[in-house]
Amino acid sequence: EALRLLQEEARCQRVALPVSISASATRYLSHSHGDPKKALKMMEATTEWRSSFFTRPLSDVNMAEDLRLGLVYFAGRDKALRPVLVFRASRIPAAWHRERRYDL
């Protein structure tokens, strides 16, 4: 019932969400204690954050140093056959902390 109400709320507000967010609708409903308006607001906030944070795709060129340092490595694939990356925070060089190089 709550999922149907969330879908109706999204239709009324004319909100289109990415599939990656829509697929997690029940999680947002659970976190919002079944409140469809609150869940929809959280889903929109997540979509906005992802759009602003993930501005460029990952590539071997912009991850070469991370791979060389062992900071990041590929660990296979998940059930949907997407590549799984493991980030090892303990391997971040001390110089990066001093320079605050976290968003490279």
mmCIF file of N, CA, C and O in Angstrom:
data_model
loop_
_atom_site.group_PDB
_atom_site.id
_atom_site.type_symbol
_atom_site.label_atom_id
_atom_site.label_comp_id
_atom_site.label_asym_id
_atom_site.label_seq_id
_atom_site.Cartn_x
_atom_site.Cartn_y
_atom_site.Cartn_z
ATOM 1 N N GLU A 1 0.823 -1.197 0.000
ATOM 2 C CA GLU A 1 0.000 0.000 0.000
ATOM 3 C C GLU A 1 0.869 1.265 0.000
ATOM 4 O O GLU A 1 0.608 2.201 -0.740
ATOM 5 N N ALA A 2 1.911 1.294 0.849
ATOM 6 C CA ALA A 2 2.782 2.473 0.937
ATOM 7 C C ALA A 2 3.508 2.718 -0.384
ATOM 8 O O ALA A 2 3.685 3.868 -0.790
ATOM 9 N N LEU A 3 3.894 1.647 -1.049
ATOM 10 C CA LEU A 3 4.573 1.780 -2.330
ATOM 11 C C LEU A 3 3.641 2.390 -3.378
ATOM 12 O O LEU A 3 4.049 3.267 -4.143
ATOM 13 N N ARG A 4 2.401 1.965 -3.380
ATOM 14 C CA ARG A 4 1.412 2.531 -4.311
ATOM 15 C C ARG A 4 1.217 4.020 -4.039
ATOM 16 O O ARG A 4 1.163 4.840 -4.952
ATOM 17 N N LEU A 5 1.148 4.399 -2.749
ATOM 18 C CA LEU A 5 0.988 5.809 -2.385
ATOM 19 C C LEU A 5 2.209 6.633 -2.808
ATOM 20 O O LEU A 5 2.073 7.772 -3.253
ATOM 21 N N LEU A 6 3.389 6.036 -2.685
ATOM 22 C CA LEU A 6 4.606 6.719 -3.127
ATOM 23 C C LEU A 6 4.576 6.943 -4.634
ATOM 24 O O LEU A 6 4.917 8.024 -5.121
ATOM 25 N N GLN A 7 4.153 5.931 -5.381
ATOM 26 C CA GLN A 7 4.057 6.061 -6.836
ATOM 27 C C GLN A 7 3.048 7.143 -7.218
ATOM 28 O O GLN A 7 3.297 7.944 -8.119
ATOM 29 N N GLU A 8 1.933 7.186 -6.522
ATOM 30 C CA GLU A 8 0.926 8.214 -6.792
ATOM 31 C C GLU A 8 1.465 9.608 -6.474
ATOM 32 O O GLU A 8 1.229 10.554 -7.222
ATOM 33 N N GLU A 9 2.190 9.728 -5.385
ATOM 34 C CA GLU A 9 2.777 11.014 -4.996
ATOM 35 C C GLU A 9 3.772 11.494 -6.051
ATOM 36 O O GLU A 9 3.787 12.664 -6.422
ATOM 37 N N ALA A 10 4.584 10.575 -6.555
ATOM 38 C CA ALA A 10 5.547 10.923 -7.594
ATOM 39 C C ALA A 10 4.831 11.371 -8.866
ATOM 40 O O ALA A 10 5.256 12.325 -9.525
ATOM 41 N N ARG A 11 3.740 10.692 -9.205
ATOM 42 C CA ARG A 11 2.950 11.083 -10.376
ATOM 43 C C ARG A 11 2.334 12.464 -10.191
ATOM 44 O O ARG A 11 2.374 13.297 -11.090
ATOM 45 N N CYS A 12 1.763 12.706 -9.026
ATOM 46 C CA CYS A 12 1.128 14.005 -8.744
ATOM 47 C C CYS A 12 2.133 15.154 -8.815
ATOM 48 O O CYS A 12 1.819 16.226 -9.312
ATOM 49 N N GLN A 13 3.340 14.903 -8.312
ATOM 50 C CA GLN A 13 4.378 15.937 -8.323
ATOM 51 C C GLN A 13 5.172 15.953 -9.629
ATOM 52 O O GLN A 13 6.071 16.757 -9.797
ATOM 53 N N ARG A 14 4.831 15.030 -10.525
ATOM 54 C CA ARG A 14 5.523 14.893 -11.812
ATOM 55 C C ARG A 14 7.035 14.723 -11.643
ATOM 56 O O ARG A 14 7.837 15.387 -12.293
ATOM 57 N N VAL A 15 7.384 13.819 -10.737
ATOM 58 C CA VAL A 15 8.782 13.521 -10.443
ATOM 59 C C VAL A 15 9.183 12.261 -11.188
ATOM 60 O O VAL A 15 8.533 11.236 -11.070
ATOM 61 N N ALA A 16 10.257 12.372 -11.965
ATOM 62 C CA ALA A 16 10.818 11.209 -12.654
ATOM 63 C C ALA A 16 12.163 10.890 -12.002
ATOM 64 O O ALA A 16 13.050 11.739 -11.942
ATOM 65 N N LEU A 17 12.288 9.685 -11.503
ATOM 66 C CA LEU A 17 13.511 9.274 -10.815
ATOM 67 C C LEU A 17 14.254 8.225 -11.628
ATOM 68 O O LEU A 17 13.634 7.443 -12.352
ATOM 69 N N PRO A 18 15.582 8.171 -11.495
ATOM 70 C CA PRO A 18 16.337 7.114 -12.178
ATOM 71 C C PRO A 18 15.935 5.737 -11.644
ATOM 72 O O PRO A 18 15.514 5.613 -10.482
ATOM 73 N N VAL A 19 16.095 4.736 -12.451
ATOM 74 C CA VAL A 19 15.753 3.366 -12.056
ATOM 75 C C VAL A 19 16.547 2.948 -10.822
ATOM 76 O O VAL A 19 16.019 2.262 -9.946
ATOM 77 N N SER A 20 17.799 3.395 -10.733
ATOM 78 C CA SER A 20 18.632 3.016 -9.586
ATOM 79 C C SER A 20 18.053 3.513 -8.266
ATOM 80 O O SER A 20 18.246 2.896 -7.230
ATOM 81 N N ILE A 21 17.323 4.602 -8.292
ATOM 82 C CA ILE A 21 16.678 5.128 -7.082
ATOM 83 C C ILE A 21 15.305 4.480 -6.907
ATOM 84 O O ILE A 21 14.939 4.062 -5.808
ATOM 85 N N SER A 22 14.544 4.374 -7.974
ATOM 86 C CA SER A 22 13.197 3.783 -7.907
ATOM 87 C C SER A 22 13.237 2.344 -7.395
ATOM 88 O O SER A 22 12.339 1.914 -6.668
ATOM 89 N N ALA A 23 14.274 1.623 -7.764
ATOM 90 C CA ALA A 23 14.393 0.223 -7.341
ATOM 91 C C ALA A 23 14.562 0.103 -5.828
ATOM 92 O O ALA A 23 14.289 -0.946 -5.247
ATOM 93 N N SER A 24 14.982 1.174 -5.183
ATOM 94 C CA SER A 24 15.184 1.172 -3.730
ATOM 95 C C SER A 24 14.046 1.849 -2.985
ATOM 96 O O SER A 24 14.202 2.244 -1.832
ATOM 97 N N ALA A 25 12.915 1.995 -3.637
ATOM 98 C CA ALA A 25 11.783 2.718 -3.046
ATOM 99 C C ALA A 25 11.378 2.175 -1.682
ATOM 100 O O ALA A 25 11.081 2.944 -0.765
ATOM 101 N N THR A 26 11.382 0.861 -1.523
ATOM 102 C CA THR A 26 10.955 0.296 -0.239
ATOM 103 C C THR A 26 11.927 0.658 0.887
ATOM 104 O O THR A 26 11.514 0.806 2.035
ATOM 105 N N ARG A 27 13.191 0.818 0.572
ATOM 106 C CA ARG A 27 14.161 1.242 1.594
ATOM 107 C C ARG A 27 13.854 2.665 2.063
ATOM 108 O O ARG A 27 13.927 2.977 3.242
ATOM 109 N N TYR A 28 13.543 3.538 1.094
ATOM 110 C CA TYR A 28 13.211 4.921 1.451
ATOM 111 C C TYR A 28 11.915 4.962 2.260
ATOM 112 O O TYR A 28 11.808 5.745 3.205
ATOM 113 N N LEU A 29 10.958 4.147 1.892
ATOM 114 C CA LEU A 29 9.707 4.093 2.650
ATOM 115 C C LEU A 29 9.941 3.586 4.076
ATOM 116 O O LEU A 29 9.363 4.099 5.031
ATOM 117 N N SER A 30 10.793 2.604 4.205
ATOM 118 C CA SER A 30 11.106 2.073 5.524
ATOM 119 C C SER A 30 11.769 3.150 6.387
ATOM 120 O O SER A 30 11.408 3.345 7.545
ATOM 121 N N HIS A 31 12.722 3.856 5.797
ATOM 122 C CA HIS A 31 13.439 4.905 6.535
ATOM 123 C C HIS A 31 12.517 6.062 6.915
ATOM 124 O O HIS A 31 12.701 6.690 7.954
ATOM 125 N N SER A 32 11.516 6.329 6.084
ATOM 126 C CA SER A 32 10.583 7.427 6.350
ATOM 127 C C SER A 32 9.365 6.964 7.163
ATOM 128 O O SER A 32 8.414 7.720 7.310
ATOM 129 N N HIS A 33 9.418 5.726 7.659
ATOM 130 C CA HIS A 33 8.328 5.144 8.450
ATOM 131 C C HIS A 33 7.002 5.165 7.689
ATOM 132 O O HIS A 33 5.942 5.462 8.249
ATOM 133 N N GLY A 34 7.085 4.877 6.384
ATOM 134 C CA GLY A 34 5.889 4.749 5.561
ATOM 135 C C GLY A 34 5.309 6.053 5.039
ATOM 136 O O GLY A 34 4.254 6.052 4.426
ATOM 137 N N ASP A 35 6.004 7.158 5.253
ATOM 138 C CA ASP A 35 5.519 8.465 4.789
ATOM 139 C C ASP A 35 5.948 8.669 3.335
ATOM 140 O O ASP A 35 7.122 8.925 3.065
ATOM 141 N N PRO A 36 5.028 8.577 2.365
ATOM 142 C CA PRO A 36 5.413 8.669 0.950
ATOM 143 C C PRO A 36 5.990 10.030 0.557
ATOM 144 O O PRO A 36 6.906 10.100 -0.255
ATOM 145 N N LYS A 37 5.495 11.115 1.149
ATOM 146 C CA LYS A 37 6.032 12.447 0.820
ATOM 147 C C LYS A 37 7.477 12.586 1.287
ATOM 148 O O LYS A 37 8.329 13.099 0.573
ATOM 149 N N LYS A 38 7.747 12.113 2.491
ATOM 150 C CA LYS A 38 9.103 12.169 3.030
ATOM 151 C C LYS A 38 10.035 11.263 2.216
ATOM 152 O O LYS A 38 11.156 11.635 1.899
ATOM 153 N N ALA A 39 9.554 10.079 1.873
ATOM 154 C CA ALA A 39 10.365 9.138 1.079
ATOM 155 C C ALA A 39 10.698 9.741 -0.279
ATOM 156 O O ALA A 39 11.837 9.658 -0.736
ATOM 157 N N LEU A 40 9.711 10.359 -0.920
ATOM 158 C CA LEU A 40 9.940 10.969 -2.227
ATOM 159 C C LEU A 40 10.950 12.108 -2.134
ATOM 160 O O LEU A 40 11.831 12.244 -2.978
ATOM 161 N N LYS A 41 10.851 12.891 -1.075
ATOM 162 C CA LYS A 41 11.795 13.990 -0.870
ATOM 163 C C LYS A 41 13.224 13.457 -0.714
ATOM 164 O O LYS A 41 14.171 13.993 -1.272
ATOM 165 N N MET A 42 13.373 12.360 0.041
ATOM 166 C CA MET A 42 14.692 11.748 0.232
ATOM 167 C C MET A 42 15.220 11.182 -1.090
ATOM 168 O O MET A 42 16.413 11.293 -1.388
ATOM 169 N N MET A 43 14.340 10.589 -1.875
ATOM 170 C CA MET A 43 14.743 10.022 -3.161
ATOM 171 C C MET A 43 15.216 11.127 -4.103
ATOM 172 O O MET A 43 16.218 10.969 -4.813
ATOM 173 N N GLU A 44 14.516 12.259 -4.099
ATOM 174 C CA GLU A 44 14.929 13.393 -4.931
ATOM 175 C C GLU A 44 16.272 13.948 -4.464
ATOM 176 O O GLU A 44 17.135 14.275 -5.280
ATOM 177 N N ALA A 45 16.468 14.023 -3.145
ATOM 178 C CA ALA A 45 17.736 14.518 -2.601
ATOM 179 C C ALA A 45 18.893 13.597 -2.999
ATOM 180 O O ALA A 45 19.977 14.060 -3.359
ATOM 181 N N THR A 46 18.656 12.294 -2.953
ATOM 182 C CA THR A 46 19.690 11.336 -3.355
ATOM 183 C C THR A 46 20.027 11.498 -4.834
ATOM 184 O O THR A 46 21.202 11.480 -5.212
ATOM 185 N N THR A 47 19.019 11.681 -5.653
ATOM 186 C CA THR A 47 19.242 11.869 -7.090
ATOM 187 C C THR A 47 20.065 13.120 -7.350
ATOM 188 O O THR A 47 21.008 13.097 -8.143
ATOM 189 N N GLU A 48 19.735 14.208 -6.663
ATOM 190 C CA GLU A 48 20.488 15.453 -6.834
ATOM 191 C C GLU A 48 21.932 15.283 -6.387
ATOM 192 O O GLU A 48 22.861 15.749 -7.051
ATOM 193 N N TRP A 49 22.135 14.611 -5.237
ATOM 194 C CA TRP A 49 23.493 14.404 -4.740
ATOM 195 C C TRP A 49 24.319 13.564 -5.722
ATOM 196 O O TRP A 49 25.450 13.911 -6.023
ATOM 197 N N ARG A 50 23.738 12.489 -6.207
ATOM 198 C CA ARG A 50 24.464 11.639 -7.155
ATOM 199 C C ARG A 50 24.836 12.406 -8.414
ATOM 200 O O ARG A 50 25.930 12.245 -8.950
ATOM 201 N N SER A 51 23.937 13.252 -8.891
ATOM 202 C CA SER A 51 24.206 14.035 -10.099
ATOM 203 C C SER A 51 25.348 15.025 -9.873
ATOM 204 O O SER A 51 26.151 15.269 -10.771
ATOM 205 N N SER A 52 25.419 15.600 -8.683
ATOM 206 C CA SER A 52 26.470 16.579 -8.417
ATOM 207 C C SER A 52 27.798 15.913 -8.057
ATOM 208 O O SER A 52 28.865 16.438 -8.374
ATOM 209 N N PHE A 53 27.740 14.766 -7.396
ATOM 210 C CA PHE A 53 28.968 14.107 -6.936
ATOM 211 C C PHE A 53 29.644 13.297 -8.035
ATOM 212 O O PHE A 53 30.854 13.330 -8.184
ATOM 213 N N PHE A 54 28.876 12.566 -8.799
ATOM 214 C CA PHE A 54 29.423 11.713 -9.843
ATOM 215 C C PHE A 54 29.326 12.435 -11.186
ATOM 216 O O PHE A 54 28.491 12.126 -12.020
ATOM 217 N N THR A 55 30.214 13.404 -11.383
ATOM 218 C CA THR A 55 30.160 14.229 -12.586
ATOM 219 C C THR A 55 30.894 13.614 -13.767
ATOM 220 O O THR A 55 30.662 14.007 -14.898
ATOM 221 N N ARG A 56 31.788 12.681 -13.514
ATOM 222 C CA ARG A 56 32.521 12.037 -14.611
ATOM 223 C C ARG A 56 32.673 10.549 -14.306
ATOM 224 O O ARG A 56 32.794 10.152 -13.152
ATOM 225 N N PRO A 57 32.689 9.721 -15.335
ATOM 226 C CA PRO A 57 32.834 8.277 -15.101
ATOM 227 C C PRO A 57 34.266 7.925 -14.697
ATOM 228 O O PRO A 57 35.213 8.650 -15.011
ATOM 229 N N LEU A 58 34.404 6.825 -13.994
ATOM 230 C CA LEU A 58 35.735 6.345 -13.629
ATOM 231 C C LEU A 58 36.405 5.745 -14.855
ATOM 232 O O LEU A 58 35.757 5.108 -15.681
ATOM 233 N N SER A 59 37.706 5.945 -14.964
ATOM 234 C CA SER A 59 38.454 5.335 -16.064
ATOM 235 C C SER A 59 39.837 4.945 -15.556
ATOM 236 O O SER A 59 40.279 5.413 -14.503
ATOM 237 N N ASP A 60 40.508 4.107 -16.321
ATOM 238 C CA ASP A 60 41.847 3.687 -15.923
ATOM 239 C C ASP A 60 42.812 4.867 -15.907
ATOM 240 O O ASP A 60 43.735 4.918 -15.097
ATOM 241 N N VAL A 61 42.580 5.865 -16.732
ATOM 242 C CA VAL A 61 43.469 7.024 -16.792
ATOM 243 C C VAL A 61 43.399 7.834 -15.497
ATOM 244 O O VAL A 61 44.428 8.174 -14.914
ATOM 245 N N ASN A 62 42.186 8.134 -15.032
ATOM 246 C CA ASN A 62 42.100 8.951 -13.821
ATOM 247 C C ASN A 62 42.235 8.141 -12.533
ATOM 248 O O ASN A 62 42.233 8.701 -11.448
ATOM 249 N N MET A 63 42.378 6.815 -12.634
ATOM 250 C CA MET A 63 42.584 5.971 -11.457
ATOM 251 C C MET A 63 43.948 5.290 -11.456
ATOM 252 O O MET A 63 44.235 4.497 -10.560
ATOM 253 N N ALA A 64 44.799 5.603 -12.408
ATOM 254 C CA ALA A 64 46.081 4.902 -12.556
ATOM 255 C C ALA A 64 46.910 4.944 -11.277
ATOM 256 O O ALA A 64 47.446 3.918 -10.838
ATOM 257 N N GLU A 65 47.047 6.120 -10.678
ATOM 258 C CA GLU A 65 47.858 6.236 -9.467
ATOM 259 C C GLU A 65 47.239 5.448 -8.316
ATOM 260 O O GLU A 65 47.947 4.779 -7.559
ATOM 261 N N ASP A 66 45.923 5.501 -8.185
ATOM 262 C CA ASP A 66 45.234 4.756 -7.127
ATOM 263 C C ASP A 66 45.456 3.253 -7.287
ATOM 264 O O ASP A 66 45.699 2.542 -6.314
ATOM 265 N N LEU A 67 45.383 2.775 -8.532
ATOM 266 C CA LEU A 67 45.610 1.359 -8.805
ATOM 267 C C LEU A 67 47.063 0.980 -8.505
ATOM 268 O O LEU A 67 47.332 -0.062 -7.917
ATOM 269 N N ARG A 68 47.995 1.840 -8.905
ATOM 270 C CA ARG A 68 49.414 1.572 -8.685
ATOM 271 C C ARG A 68 49.745 1.486 -7.199
ATOM 272 O O ARG A 68 50.535 0.645 -6.758
ATOM 273 N N LEU A 69 49.123 2.336 -6.383
ATOM 274 C CA LEU A 69 49.374 2.351 -4.942
ATOM 275 C C LEU A 69 48.640 1.236 -4.193
ATOM 276 O O LEU A 69 48.851 1.043 -3.001
ATOM 277 N N GLY A 70 47.759 0.531 -4.877
ATOM 278 C CA GLY A 70 46.968 -0.499 -4.212
ATOM 279 C C GLY A 70 45.832 0.087 -3.388
ATOM 280 O O GLY A 70 45.223 -0.591 -2.576
ATOM 281 N N LEU A 71 45.552 1.354 -3.613
ATOM 282 C CA LEU A 71 44.463 2.031 -2.917
ATOM 283 C C LEU A 71 43.111 1.509 -3.401
ATOM 284 O O LEU A 71 42.148 1.430 -2.648
ATOM 285 N N VAL A 72 43.052 1.132 -4.663
ATOM 286 C CA VAL A 72 41.830 0.620 -5.288
ATOM 287 C C VAL A 72 42.187 -0.643 -6.058
ATOM 288 O O VAL A 72 43.255 -0.726 -6.664
ATOM 289 N N TYR A 73 41.294 -1.623 -6.015
ATOM 290 C CA TYR A 73 41.482 -2.787 -6.871
ATOM 291 C C TYR A 73 40.127 -3.371 -7.257
ATOM 292 O O TYR A 73 39.128 -3.156 -6.577
ATOM 293 N N PHE A 74 40.095 -4.067 -8.368
ATOM 294 C CA PHE A 74 38.882 -4.723 -8.833
ATOM 295 C C PHE A 74 38.770 -6.071 -8.129
ATOM 296 O O PHE A 74 39.729 -6.820 -8.060
ATOM 297 N N ALA A 75 37.569 -6.380 -7.628
ATOM 298 C CA ALA A 75 37.383 -7.608 -6.873
ATOM 299 C C ALA A 75 36.336 -8.520 -7.502
ATOM 300 O O ALA A 75 35.662 -9.261 -6.820
ATOM 301 N N GLY A 76 36.177 -8.422 -8.803
ATOM 302 C CA GLY A 76 35.211 -9.279 -9.478
ATOM 303 C C GLY A 76 33.961 -8.519 -9.863
ATOM 304 O O GLY A 76 34.012 -7.332 -10.170
ATOM 305 N N ARG A 77 32.834 -9.215 -9.821
ATOM 306 C CA ARG A 77 31.563 -8.614 -10.216
ATOM 307 C C ARG A 77 30.475 -8.987 -9.227
ATOM 308 O O ARG A 77 30.540 -10.027 -8.582
ATOM 309 N N ASP A 78 29.442 -8.119 -9.136
ATOM 310 C CA ASP A 78 28.324 -8.409 -8.251
ATOM 311 C C ASP A 78 27.294 -9.269 -8.990
ATOM 312 O O ASP A 78 27.529 -9.693 -10.127
ATOM 313 N N LYS A 79 26.146 -9.517 -8.380
ATOM 314 C CA LYS A 79 25.124 -10.378 -8.980
ATOM 315 C C LYS A 79 24.585 -9.833 -10.291
ATOM 316 O O LYS A 79 24.120 -10.585 -11.141
ATOM 317 N N ALA A 80 24.646 -8.503 -10.464
ATOM 318 C CA ALA A 80 24.168 -7.878 -11.700
ATOM 319 C C ALA A 80 25.304 -7.724 -12.722
ATOM 320 O O ALA A 80 25.153 -7.023 -13.709
ATOM 321 N N LEU A 81 26.436 -8.357 -12.431
ATOM 322 C CA LEU A 81 27.617 -8.356 -13.296
ATOM 323 C C LEU A 81 28.268 -6.981 -13.443
ATOM 324 O O LEU A 81 28.963 -6.706 -14.412
ATOM 325 N N ARG A 82 28.066 -6.110 -12.445
ATOM 326 C CA ARG A 82 28.744 -4.816 -12.438
ATOM 327 C C ARG A 82 30.105 -5.004 -11.787
ATOM 328 O O ARG A 82 30.247 -5.797 -10.844
ATOM 329 N N PRO A 83 31.128 -4.290 -12.249
ATOM 330 C CA PRO A 83 32.449 -4.421 -11.621
ATOM 331 C C PRO A 83 32.422 -3.941 -10.173
ATOM 332 O O PRO A 83 31.761 -2.954 -9.856
ATOM 333 N N VAL A 84 33.115 -4.657 -9.308
ATOM 334 C CA VAL A 84 33.198 -4.285 -7.898
ATOM 335 C C VAL A 84 34.579 -3.711 -7.639
ATOM 336 O O VAL A 84 35.593 -4.345 -7.917
ATOM 337 N N LEU A 85 34.607 -2.483 -7.126
ATOM 338 C CA LEU A 85 35.859 -1.830 -6.755
ATOM 339 C C LEU A 85 35.968 -1.809 -5.245
ATOM 340 O O LEU A 85 35.002 -1.502 -4.551
ATOM 341 N N VAL A 86 37.150 -2.120 -4.739
ATOM 342 C CA VAL A 86 37.408 -2.043 -3.307
ATOM 343 C C VAL A 86 38.370 -0.885 -3.081
ATOM 344 O O VAL A 86 39.405 -0.797 -3.733
ATOM 345 N N PHE A 87 37.999 0.015 -2.173
ATOM 346 C CA PHE A 87 38.839 1.157 -1.837
ATOM 347 C C PHE A 87 39.437 0.916 -0.454
ATOM 348 O O PHE A 87 38.712 0.679 0.503
ATOM 349 N N ARG A 88 40.757 0.978 -0.372
ATOM 350 C CA ARG A 88 41.458 0.715 0.881
ATOM 351 C C ARG A 88 41.949 2.035 1.461
ATOM 352 O O ARG A 88 43.019 2.533 1.122
ATOM 353 N N ALA A 89 41.152 2.611 2.343
ATOM 354 C CA ALA A 89 41.458 3.920 2.920
ATOM 355 C C ALA A 89 42.775 3.930 3.682
ATOM 356 O O ALA A 89 43.455 4.955 3.742
ATOM 357 N N SER A 90 43.170 2.796 4.238
ATOM 358 C CA SER A 90 44.421 2.743 4.998
ATOM 359 C C SER A 90 45.641 2.968 4.107
ATOM 360 O O SER A 90 46.717 3.263 4.603
ATOM 361 N N ARG A 91 45.460 2.844 2.803
ATOM 362 C CA ARG A 91 46.575 3.038 1.872
ATOM 363 C C ARG A 91 46.653 4.457 1.298
ATOM 364 O O ARG A 91 47.490 4.728 0.443
ATOM 365 N N ILE A 92 45.791 5.355 1.738
ATOM 366 C CA ILE A 92 45.859 6.737 1.250
ATOM 367 C C ILE A 92 47.161 7.343 1.762
ATOM 368 O O ILE A 92 47.421 7.347 2.969
ATOM 369 N N PRO A 93 48.008 7.850 0.864
ATOM 370 C CA PRO A 93 49.280 8.426 1.290
ATOM 371 C C PRO A 93 49.080 9.622 2.229
ATOM 372 O O PRO A 93 48.143 10.410 2.071
ATOM 373 N N ALA A 94 49.980 9.745 3.218
ATOM 374 C CA ALA A 94 49.884 10.834 4.198
ATOM 375 C C ALA A 94 49.900 12.198 3.509
ATOM 376 O O ALA A 94 49.218 13.127 3.943
ATOM 377 N N ALA A 95 50.648 12.322 2.423
ATOM 378 C CA ALA A 95 50.714 13.595 1.697
ATOM 379 C C ALA A 95 49.341 13.995 1.166
ATOM 380 O O ALA A 95 49.011 15.183 1.124
ATOM 381 N N TRP A 96 48.537 13.030 0.782
ATOM 382 C CA TRP A 96 47.187 13.339 0.286
ATOM 383 C C TRP A 96 46.330 13.927 1.404
ATOM 384 O O TRP A 96 45.526 14.805 1.173
ATOM 385 N N HIS A 97 46.517 13.418 2.628
ATOM 386 C CA HIS A 97 45.769 13.965 3.768
ATOM 387 C C HIS A 97 46.173 15.411 4.018
ATOM 388 O O HIS A 97 45.327 16.271 4.235
ATOM 389 N N ARG A 98 47.472 15.666 3.987
ATOM 390 C CA ARG A 98 47.960 17.040 4.213
ATOM 391 C C ARG A 98 47.456 17.991 3.145
ATOM 392 O O ARG A 98 47.118 19.125 3.414
ATOM 393 N N GLU A 99 47.406 17.509 1.897
ATOM 394 C CA GLU A 99 46.971 18.346 0.769
ATOM 395 C C GLU A 99 45.449 18.298 0.562
ATOM 396 O O GLU A 99 44.929 18.975 -0.308
ATOM 397 N N ARG A 100 44.774 17.459 1.362
ATOM 398 C CA ARG A 100 43.312 17.261 1.236
ATOM 399 C C ARG A 100 42.919 16.847 -0.190
ATOM 400 O O ARG A 100 41.990 17.372 -0.765
ATOM 401 N N ARG A 101 43.651 15.890 -0.744
ATOM 402 C CA ARG A 101 43.405 15.383 -2.102
ATOM 403 C C ARG A 101 42.436 14.203 -2.059
ATOM 404 O O ARG A 101 42.803 13.089 -2.362
ATOM 405 N N TYR A 102 41.213 14.436 -1.691
ATOM 406 C CA TYR A 102 40.253 13.343 -1.560
ATOM 407 C C TYR A 102 39.321 13.212 -2.752
ATOM 408 O O TYR A 102 38.688 12.203 -2.920
ATOM 409 N N ASP A 103 39.188 14.234 -3.541
ATOM 410 C CA ASP A 103 38.198 14.205 -4.623
ATOM 411 C C ASP A 103 38.805 14.042 -5.995
ATOM 412 O O ASP A 103 38.210 14.406 -6.978
ATOM 413 N N LEU A 104 39.983 13.484 -6.082
ATOM 414 C CA LEU A 104 40.629 13.334 -7.384
ATOM 415 C C LEU A 104 40.018 12.261 -8.145
ATOM 416 O O LEU A 104 39.727 11.354 -8.342
#
